[in-house]
mmCIF file of C-alpha atoms and ligand atoms in Angstrom:
data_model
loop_
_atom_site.group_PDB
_atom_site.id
_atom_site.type_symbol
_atom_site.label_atom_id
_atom_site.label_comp_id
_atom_site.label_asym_id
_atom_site.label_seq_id
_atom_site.Cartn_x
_atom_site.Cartn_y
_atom_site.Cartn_z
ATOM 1 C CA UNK Q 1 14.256 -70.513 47.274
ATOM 2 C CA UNK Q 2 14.827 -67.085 48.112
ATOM 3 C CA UNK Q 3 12.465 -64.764 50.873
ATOM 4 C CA UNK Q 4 11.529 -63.189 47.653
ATOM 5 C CA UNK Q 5 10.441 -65.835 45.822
ATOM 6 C CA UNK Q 6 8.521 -67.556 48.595
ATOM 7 C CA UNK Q 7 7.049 -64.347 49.237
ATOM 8 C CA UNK Q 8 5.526 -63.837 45.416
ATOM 9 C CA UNK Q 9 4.917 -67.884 45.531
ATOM 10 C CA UNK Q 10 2.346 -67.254 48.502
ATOM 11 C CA UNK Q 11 0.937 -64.612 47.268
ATOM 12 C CA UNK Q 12 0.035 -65.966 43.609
ATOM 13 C CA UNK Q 13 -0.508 -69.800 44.450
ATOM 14 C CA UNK Q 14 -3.738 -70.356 44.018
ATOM 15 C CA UNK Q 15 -4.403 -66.686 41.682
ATOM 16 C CA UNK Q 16 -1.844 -67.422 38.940
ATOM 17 C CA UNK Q 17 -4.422 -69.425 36.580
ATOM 18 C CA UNK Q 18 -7.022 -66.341 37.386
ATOM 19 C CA UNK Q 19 -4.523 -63.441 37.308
ATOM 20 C CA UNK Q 20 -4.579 -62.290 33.527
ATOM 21 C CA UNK Q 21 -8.723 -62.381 33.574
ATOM 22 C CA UNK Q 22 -8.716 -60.668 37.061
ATOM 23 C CA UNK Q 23 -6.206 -57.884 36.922
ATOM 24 C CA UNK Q 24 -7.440 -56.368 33.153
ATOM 25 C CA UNK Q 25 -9.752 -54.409 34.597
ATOM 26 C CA UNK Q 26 -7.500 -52.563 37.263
ATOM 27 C CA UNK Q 27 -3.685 -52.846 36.025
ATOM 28 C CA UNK Q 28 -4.335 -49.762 33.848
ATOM 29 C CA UNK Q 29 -1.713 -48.062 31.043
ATOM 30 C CA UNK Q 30 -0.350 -51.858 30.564
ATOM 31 C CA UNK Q 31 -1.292 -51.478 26.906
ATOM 32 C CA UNK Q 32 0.181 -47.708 26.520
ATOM 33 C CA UNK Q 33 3.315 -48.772 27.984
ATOM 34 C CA UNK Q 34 3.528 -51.703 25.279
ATOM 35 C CA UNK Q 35 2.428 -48.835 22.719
ATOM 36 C CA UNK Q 36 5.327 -46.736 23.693
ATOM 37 C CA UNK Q 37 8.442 -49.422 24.034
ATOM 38 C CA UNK Q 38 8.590 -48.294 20.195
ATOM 39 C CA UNK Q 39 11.812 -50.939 20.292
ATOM 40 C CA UNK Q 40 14.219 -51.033 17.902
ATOM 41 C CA UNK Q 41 13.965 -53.573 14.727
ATOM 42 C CA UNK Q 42 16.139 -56.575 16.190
ATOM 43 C CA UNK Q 43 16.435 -54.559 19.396
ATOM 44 C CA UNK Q 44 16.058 -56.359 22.667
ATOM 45 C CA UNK Q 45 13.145 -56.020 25.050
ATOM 46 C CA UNK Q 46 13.236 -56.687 28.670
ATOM 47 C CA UNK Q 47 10.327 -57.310 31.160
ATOM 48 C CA UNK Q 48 11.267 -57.545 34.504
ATOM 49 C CA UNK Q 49 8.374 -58.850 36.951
ATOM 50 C CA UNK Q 50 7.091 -60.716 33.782
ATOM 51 C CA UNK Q 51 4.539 -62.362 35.956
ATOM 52 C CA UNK Q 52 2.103 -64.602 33.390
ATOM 53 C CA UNK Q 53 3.488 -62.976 30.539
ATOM 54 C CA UNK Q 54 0.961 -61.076 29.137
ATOM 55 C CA UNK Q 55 2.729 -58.099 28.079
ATOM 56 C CA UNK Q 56 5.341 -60.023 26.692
ATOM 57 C CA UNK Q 57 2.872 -61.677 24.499
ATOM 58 C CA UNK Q 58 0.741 -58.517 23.730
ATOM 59 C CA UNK Q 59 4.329 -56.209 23.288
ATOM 60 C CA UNK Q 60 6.083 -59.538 20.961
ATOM 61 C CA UNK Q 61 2.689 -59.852 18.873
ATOM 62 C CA UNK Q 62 2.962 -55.428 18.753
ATOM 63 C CA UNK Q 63 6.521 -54.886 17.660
ATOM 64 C CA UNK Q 64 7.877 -58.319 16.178
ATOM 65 C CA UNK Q 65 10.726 -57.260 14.820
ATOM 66 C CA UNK Q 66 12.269 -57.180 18.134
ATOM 67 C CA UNK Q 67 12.889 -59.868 20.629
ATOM 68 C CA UNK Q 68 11.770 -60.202 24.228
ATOM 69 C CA UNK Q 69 12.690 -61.585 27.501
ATOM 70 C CA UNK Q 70 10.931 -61.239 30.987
ATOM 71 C CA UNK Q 71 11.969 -62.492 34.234
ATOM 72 C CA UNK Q 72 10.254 -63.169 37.539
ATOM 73 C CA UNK Q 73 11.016 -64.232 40.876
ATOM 74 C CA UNK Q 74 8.168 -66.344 41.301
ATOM 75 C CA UNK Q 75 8.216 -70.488 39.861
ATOM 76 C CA UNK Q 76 4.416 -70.028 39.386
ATOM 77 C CA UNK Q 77 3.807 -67.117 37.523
ATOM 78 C CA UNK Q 78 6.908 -68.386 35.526
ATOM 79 C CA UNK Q 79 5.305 -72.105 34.761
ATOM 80 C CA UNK Q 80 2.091 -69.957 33.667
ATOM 81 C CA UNK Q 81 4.110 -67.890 31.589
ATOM 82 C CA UNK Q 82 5.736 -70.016 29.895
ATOM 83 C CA UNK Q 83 2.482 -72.189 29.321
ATOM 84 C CA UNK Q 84 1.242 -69.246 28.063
ATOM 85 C CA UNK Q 85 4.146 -68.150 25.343
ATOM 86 C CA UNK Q 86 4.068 -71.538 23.873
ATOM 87 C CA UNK Q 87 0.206 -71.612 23.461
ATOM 88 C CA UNK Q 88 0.547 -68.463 21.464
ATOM 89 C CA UNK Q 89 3.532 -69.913 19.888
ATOM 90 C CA UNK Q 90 5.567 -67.328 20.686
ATOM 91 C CA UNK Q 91 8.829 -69.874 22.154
ATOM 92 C CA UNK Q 92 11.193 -68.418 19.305
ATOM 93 C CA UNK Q 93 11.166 -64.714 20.078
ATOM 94 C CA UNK Q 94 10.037 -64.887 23.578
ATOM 95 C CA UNK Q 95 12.272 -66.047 26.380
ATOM 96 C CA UNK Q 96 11.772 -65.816 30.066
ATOM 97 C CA UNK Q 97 13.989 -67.040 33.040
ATOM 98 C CA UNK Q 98 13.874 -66.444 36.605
ATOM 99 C CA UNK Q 99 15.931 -63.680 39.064
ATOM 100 C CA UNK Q 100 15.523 -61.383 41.458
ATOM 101 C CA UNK Q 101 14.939 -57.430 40.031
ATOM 102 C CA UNK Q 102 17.123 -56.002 42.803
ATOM 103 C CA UNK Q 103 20.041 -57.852 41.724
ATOM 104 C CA UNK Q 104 19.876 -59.802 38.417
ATOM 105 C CA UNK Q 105 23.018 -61.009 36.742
ATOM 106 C CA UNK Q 106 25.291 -58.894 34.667
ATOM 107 C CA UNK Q 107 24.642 -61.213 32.039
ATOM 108 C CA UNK Q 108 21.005 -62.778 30.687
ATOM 109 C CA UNK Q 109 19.883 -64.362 28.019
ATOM 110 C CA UNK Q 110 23.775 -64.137 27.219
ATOM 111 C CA UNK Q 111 23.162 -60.378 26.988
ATOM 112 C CA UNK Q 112 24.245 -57.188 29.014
ATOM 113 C CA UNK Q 113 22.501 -54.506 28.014
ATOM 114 C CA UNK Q 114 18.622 -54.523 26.572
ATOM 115 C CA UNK Q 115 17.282 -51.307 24.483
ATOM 116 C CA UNK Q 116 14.225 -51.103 26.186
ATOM 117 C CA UNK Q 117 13.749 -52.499 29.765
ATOM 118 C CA UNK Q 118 10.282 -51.701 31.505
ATOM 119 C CA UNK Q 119 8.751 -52.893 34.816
ATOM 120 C CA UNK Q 120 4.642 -53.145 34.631
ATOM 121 C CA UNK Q 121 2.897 -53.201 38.619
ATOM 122 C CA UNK Q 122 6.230 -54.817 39.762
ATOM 123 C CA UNK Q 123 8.287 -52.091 41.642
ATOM 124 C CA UNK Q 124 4.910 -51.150 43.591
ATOM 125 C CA UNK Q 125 5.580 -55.160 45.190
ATOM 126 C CA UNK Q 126 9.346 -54.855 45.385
ATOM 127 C CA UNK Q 127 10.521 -53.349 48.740
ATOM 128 C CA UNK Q 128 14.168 -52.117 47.592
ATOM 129 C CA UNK Q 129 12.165 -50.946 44.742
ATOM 130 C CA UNK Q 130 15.228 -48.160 44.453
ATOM 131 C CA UNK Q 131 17.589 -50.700 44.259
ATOM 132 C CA UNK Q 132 15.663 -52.367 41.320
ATOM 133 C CA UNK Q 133 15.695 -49.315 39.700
ATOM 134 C CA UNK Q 134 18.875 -48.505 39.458
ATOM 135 C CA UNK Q 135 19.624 -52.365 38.142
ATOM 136 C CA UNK Q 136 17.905 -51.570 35.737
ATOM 137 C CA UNK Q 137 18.684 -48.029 34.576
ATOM 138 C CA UNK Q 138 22.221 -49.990 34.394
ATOM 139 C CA UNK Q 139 20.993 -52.074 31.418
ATOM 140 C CA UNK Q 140 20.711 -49.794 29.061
ATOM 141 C CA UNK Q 141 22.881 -49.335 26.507
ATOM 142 C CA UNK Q 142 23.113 -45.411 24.772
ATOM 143 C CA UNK Q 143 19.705 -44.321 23.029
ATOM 144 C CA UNK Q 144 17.656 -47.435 24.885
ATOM 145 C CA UNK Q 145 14.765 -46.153 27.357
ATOM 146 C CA UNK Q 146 13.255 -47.510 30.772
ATOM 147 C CA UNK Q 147 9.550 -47.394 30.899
ATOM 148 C CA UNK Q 148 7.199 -48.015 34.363
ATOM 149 C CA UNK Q 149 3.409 -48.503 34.111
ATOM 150 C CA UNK Q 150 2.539 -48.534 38.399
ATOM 151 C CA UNK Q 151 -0.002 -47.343 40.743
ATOM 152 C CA UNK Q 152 0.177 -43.893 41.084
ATOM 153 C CA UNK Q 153 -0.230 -41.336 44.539
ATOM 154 C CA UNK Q 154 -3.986 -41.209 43.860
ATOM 155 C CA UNK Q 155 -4.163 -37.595 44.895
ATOM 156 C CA UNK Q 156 -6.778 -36.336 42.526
ATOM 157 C CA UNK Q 157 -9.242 -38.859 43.618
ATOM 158 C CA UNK Q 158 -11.930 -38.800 46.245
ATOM 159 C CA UNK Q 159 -10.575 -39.116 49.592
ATOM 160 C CA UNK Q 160 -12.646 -42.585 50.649
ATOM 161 C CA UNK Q 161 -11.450 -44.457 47.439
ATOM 162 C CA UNK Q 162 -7.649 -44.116 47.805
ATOM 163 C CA UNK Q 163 -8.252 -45.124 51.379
ATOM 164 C CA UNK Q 164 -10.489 -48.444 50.100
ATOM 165 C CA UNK Q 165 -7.874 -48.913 47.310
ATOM 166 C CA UNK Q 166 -5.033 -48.783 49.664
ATOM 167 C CA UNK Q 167 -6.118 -50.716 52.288
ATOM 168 C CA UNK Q 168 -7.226 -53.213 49.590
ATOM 169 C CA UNK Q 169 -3.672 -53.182 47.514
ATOM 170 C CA UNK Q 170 -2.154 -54.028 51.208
ATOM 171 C CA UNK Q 171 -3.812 -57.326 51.052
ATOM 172 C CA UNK Q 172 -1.840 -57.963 47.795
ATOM 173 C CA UNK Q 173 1.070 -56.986 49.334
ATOM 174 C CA UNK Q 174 1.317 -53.457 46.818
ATOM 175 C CA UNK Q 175 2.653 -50.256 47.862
ATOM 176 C CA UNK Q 176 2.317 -47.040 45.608
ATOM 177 C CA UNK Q 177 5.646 -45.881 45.446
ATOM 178 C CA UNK Q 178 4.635 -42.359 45.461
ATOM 179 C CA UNK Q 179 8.012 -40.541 45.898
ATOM 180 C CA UNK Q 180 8.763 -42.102 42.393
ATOM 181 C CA UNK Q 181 8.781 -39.344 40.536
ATOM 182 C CA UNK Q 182 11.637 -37.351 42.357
ATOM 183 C CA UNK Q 183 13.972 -40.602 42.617
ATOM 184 C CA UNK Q 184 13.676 -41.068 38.930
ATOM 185 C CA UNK Q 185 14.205 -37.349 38.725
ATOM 186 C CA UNK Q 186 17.716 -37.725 40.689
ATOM 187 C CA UNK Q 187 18.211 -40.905 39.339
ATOM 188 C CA UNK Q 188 18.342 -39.570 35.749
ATOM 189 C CA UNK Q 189 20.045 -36.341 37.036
ATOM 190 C CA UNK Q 190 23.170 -38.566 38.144
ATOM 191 C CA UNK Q 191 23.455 -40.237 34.524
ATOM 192 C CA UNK Q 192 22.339 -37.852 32.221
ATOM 193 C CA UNK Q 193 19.337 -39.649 31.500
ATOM 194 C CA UNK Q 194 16.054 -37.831 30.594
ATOM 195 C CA UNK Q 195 13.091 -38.632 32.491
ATOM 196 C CA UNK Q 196 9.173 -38.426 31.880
ATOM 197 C CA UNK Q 197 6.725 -38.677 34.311
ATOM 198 C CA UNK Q 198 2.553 -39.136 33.275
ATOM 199 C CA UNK Q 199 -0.186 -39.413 35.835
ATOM 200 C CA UNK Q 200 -2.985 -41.519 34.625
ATOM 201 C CA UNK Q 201 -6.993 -41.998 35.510
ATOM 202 C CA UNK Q 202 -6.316 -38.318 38.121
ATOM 203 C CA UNK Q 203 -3.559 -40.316 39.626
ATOM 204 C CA UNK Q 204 -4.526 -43.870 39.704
ATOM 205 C CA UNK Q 205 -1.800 -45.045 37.565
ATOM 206 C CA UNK Q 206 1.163 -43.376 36.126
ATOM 207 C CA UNK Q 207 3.710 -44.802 32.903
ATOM 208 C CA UNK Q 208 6.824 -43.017 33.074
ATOM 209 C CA UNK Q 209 10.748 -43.331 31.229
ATOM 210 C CA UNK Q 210 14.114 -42.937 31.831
ATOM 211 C CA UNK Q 211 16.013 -42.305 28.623
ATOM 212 C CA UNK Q 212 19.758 -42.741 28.262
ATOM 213 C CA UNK Q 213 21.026 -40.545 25.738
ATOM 214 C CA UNK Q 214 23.152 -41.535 22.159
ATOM 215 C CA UNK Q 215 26.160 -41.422 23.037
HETATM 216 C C1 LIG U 1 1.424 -57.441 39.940
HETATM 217 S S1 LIG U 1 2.452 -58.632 39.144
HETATM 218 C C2 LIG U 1 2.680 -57.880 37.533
HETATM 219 C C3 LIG U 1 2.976 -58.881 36.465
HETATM 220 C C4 LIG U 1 3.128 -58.293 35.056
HETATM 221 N N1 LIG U 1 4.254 -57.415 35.002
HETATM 222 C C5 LIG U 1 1.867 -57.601 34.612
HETATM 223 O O1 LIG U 1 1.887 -56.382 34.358
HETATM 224 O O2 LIG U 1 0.834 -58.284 34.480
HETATM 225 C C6 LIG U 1 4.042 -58.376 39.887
HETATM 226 C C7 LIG U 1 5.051 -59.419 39.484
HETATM 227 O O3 LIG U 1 6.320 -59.029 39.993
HETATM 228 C C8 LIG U 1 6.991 -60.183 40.436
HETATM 229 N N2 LIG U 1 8.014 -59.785 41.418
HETATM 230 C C9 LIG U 1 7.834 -59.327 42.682
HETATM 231 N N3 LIG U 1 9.012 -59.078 43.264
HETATM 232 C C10 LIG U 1 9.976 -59.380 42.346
HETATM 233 C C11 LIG U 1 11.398 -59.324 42.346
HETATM 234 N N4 LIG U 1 12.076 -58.919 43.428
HETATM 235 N N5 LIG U 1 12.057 -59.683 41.231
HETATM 236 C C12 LIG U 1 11.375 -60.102 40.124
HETATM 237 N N6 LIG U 1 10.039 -60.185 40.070
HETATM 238 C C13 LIG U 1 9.325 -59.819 41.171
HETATM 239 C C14 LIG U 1 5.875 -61.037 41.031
HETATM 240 O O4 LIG U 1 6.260 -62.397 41.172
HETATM 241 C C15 LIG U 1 4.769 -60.831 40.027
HETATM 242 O O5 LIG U 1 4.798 -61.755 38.995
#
C-alpha cells in the first residue's frame, strides 16, 4: 500500500462504520454541491475522495440519468462504500475503484474524460492538494465543470471558534486550504476555464467550480 493509503487507513479504521452518521452534521454544502452537478443525461460523474459513498448514492438517486464513479485511496472507506451502493442497489450505475487523486490513471472506468468531476472534504486531507487539482481540471472534456464543497478560511467567524475548529480538524488530519480561491483563479486563467467561488455558513464552508468552456 501506498503512504497515502496507509495514512487514510489509520485515520478511518475504526470511524468508517460511524462516518456517514457522524460527519452530517458538520460536512456542510455536501447536498448543494450534489444539487448543482446538474450532469448531463448519460453524462459521466466523477467523485474523487468517494470515501463511504454517500454522495454518490444521494447525487445517483438525484440525477439518474447519468452515471457515477468515485474513487478513494483508502481499502476501508472503499469496502464501506461499496457495502453501501449495493444495499441501495445502486451496483449498475454506480462504480467505484481505488487511486490516488494526485495522480490517477489517464484511463478509468475505461474512460478519459468525465463531464462533471467534484471533490467533497477531500482536497482539505490531500497535501499536494494543487497537484490533485490540476488532475482533475485535466478530466474534463469541453462544456463539463469541476465542483469543490471544503472547509472554508473561517474569517467571518468569532475568533475562539476557528481556533477550536482548527485545532480540532488537525486531529483529523484536515487543513483548510484557504489560498484556494486564487489557485483556482490562476488555474482557470491558464485554460480558459471559468471559475466560481461561494463562501458558506460566514466562511465555514465554501462549494466552488471550474468550468471548461464548449469548445
Ligand atoms: C473527509 S473524507 C470525505 C469523503 C466524501 N467525499 C464525503 O464527502 O463524505 C475524505 C476522503 O478522501 C480520501 N482521500 C484522502 N486522500 C486521498 C487521495 N490522495 N486520493 C484519493 N482519496 C483520498 C479519504 O480516504 C477519505 O475517504
Amino acid at each position: 500500500m501506498t503512504e497515502a493509503a496507509l495514512r487514510m487507513d489509520r485515520m478511518y479504521g475504526w470511524q468508517a462504520s460511524i462516518y456517514d452518521f457522524t460527519r452530517r452534521p458538520y460536512l456542510l454544502g455536501r447536498d448543494q454541491l450534489i444539487e448543482s452537478l446538474c450532469p448531463p443525461n448519460g453524462g459521466r460523474v466523477l467523485e474523487i475522495g468517494c470515501g463511504t459513498g454517500r454522495n454518490l448514492i444521494h447525487a445517483a438517486r438525484r440525477w439518474p440519468k447519468a452515471h457515477f464513479f468515485g474513487f478513494d485511496v483508502s481499502p476501508i472507506m472503499l469496502s464501506k462504500a461499496r457495502e453501501s451502493i449495493a444495499k441501495a442497489d445502486l451496483e449498475s450505475n454506480v462504480r467505484v475503484t481505488q487511486a490516488d487523486a494526485v495522480n490517477f490513471p489517464a484511463i478509468l472506468f475505461g474512460e478519459e474524460l468525465f463531464q462533471r468531476v467534484y471533490f467533497s472534504y477531500t482536497l482539505s486531507m490531500i497535501p499536494d492538494w494543487t497537484a490533485a487539482l490540476e488532475r482533475a481540471a485535466d478530466a474534463l472534456p469541453p462544456g463539463g465543470s469541476l465542483l469543490i464543497a471544503d472547509f472554508g478560511d473561517q474569517r467571518d467567524l468569532p475568533a475562539w471558534f476557528r481556533f477550536v475548529l482548527r485545532r480540532w480538524l488537525a486531529m483529523f488530519d484536515v487543513t483548510p486550504r484557504n489560498d484556494l480561491e486564487g489557485v483556482m483563479q490562476k488555474l482557470a486563467g491558464e485554460r480558459g476555464y471559468n471559475c466560481d467561488f461561494h463562501r458558506l455558513y460566514r466562511g465555514y464552508a465554501f462549494i466552488a467550480a471550474l468550468r471548461r468552456p464548449k469548445d
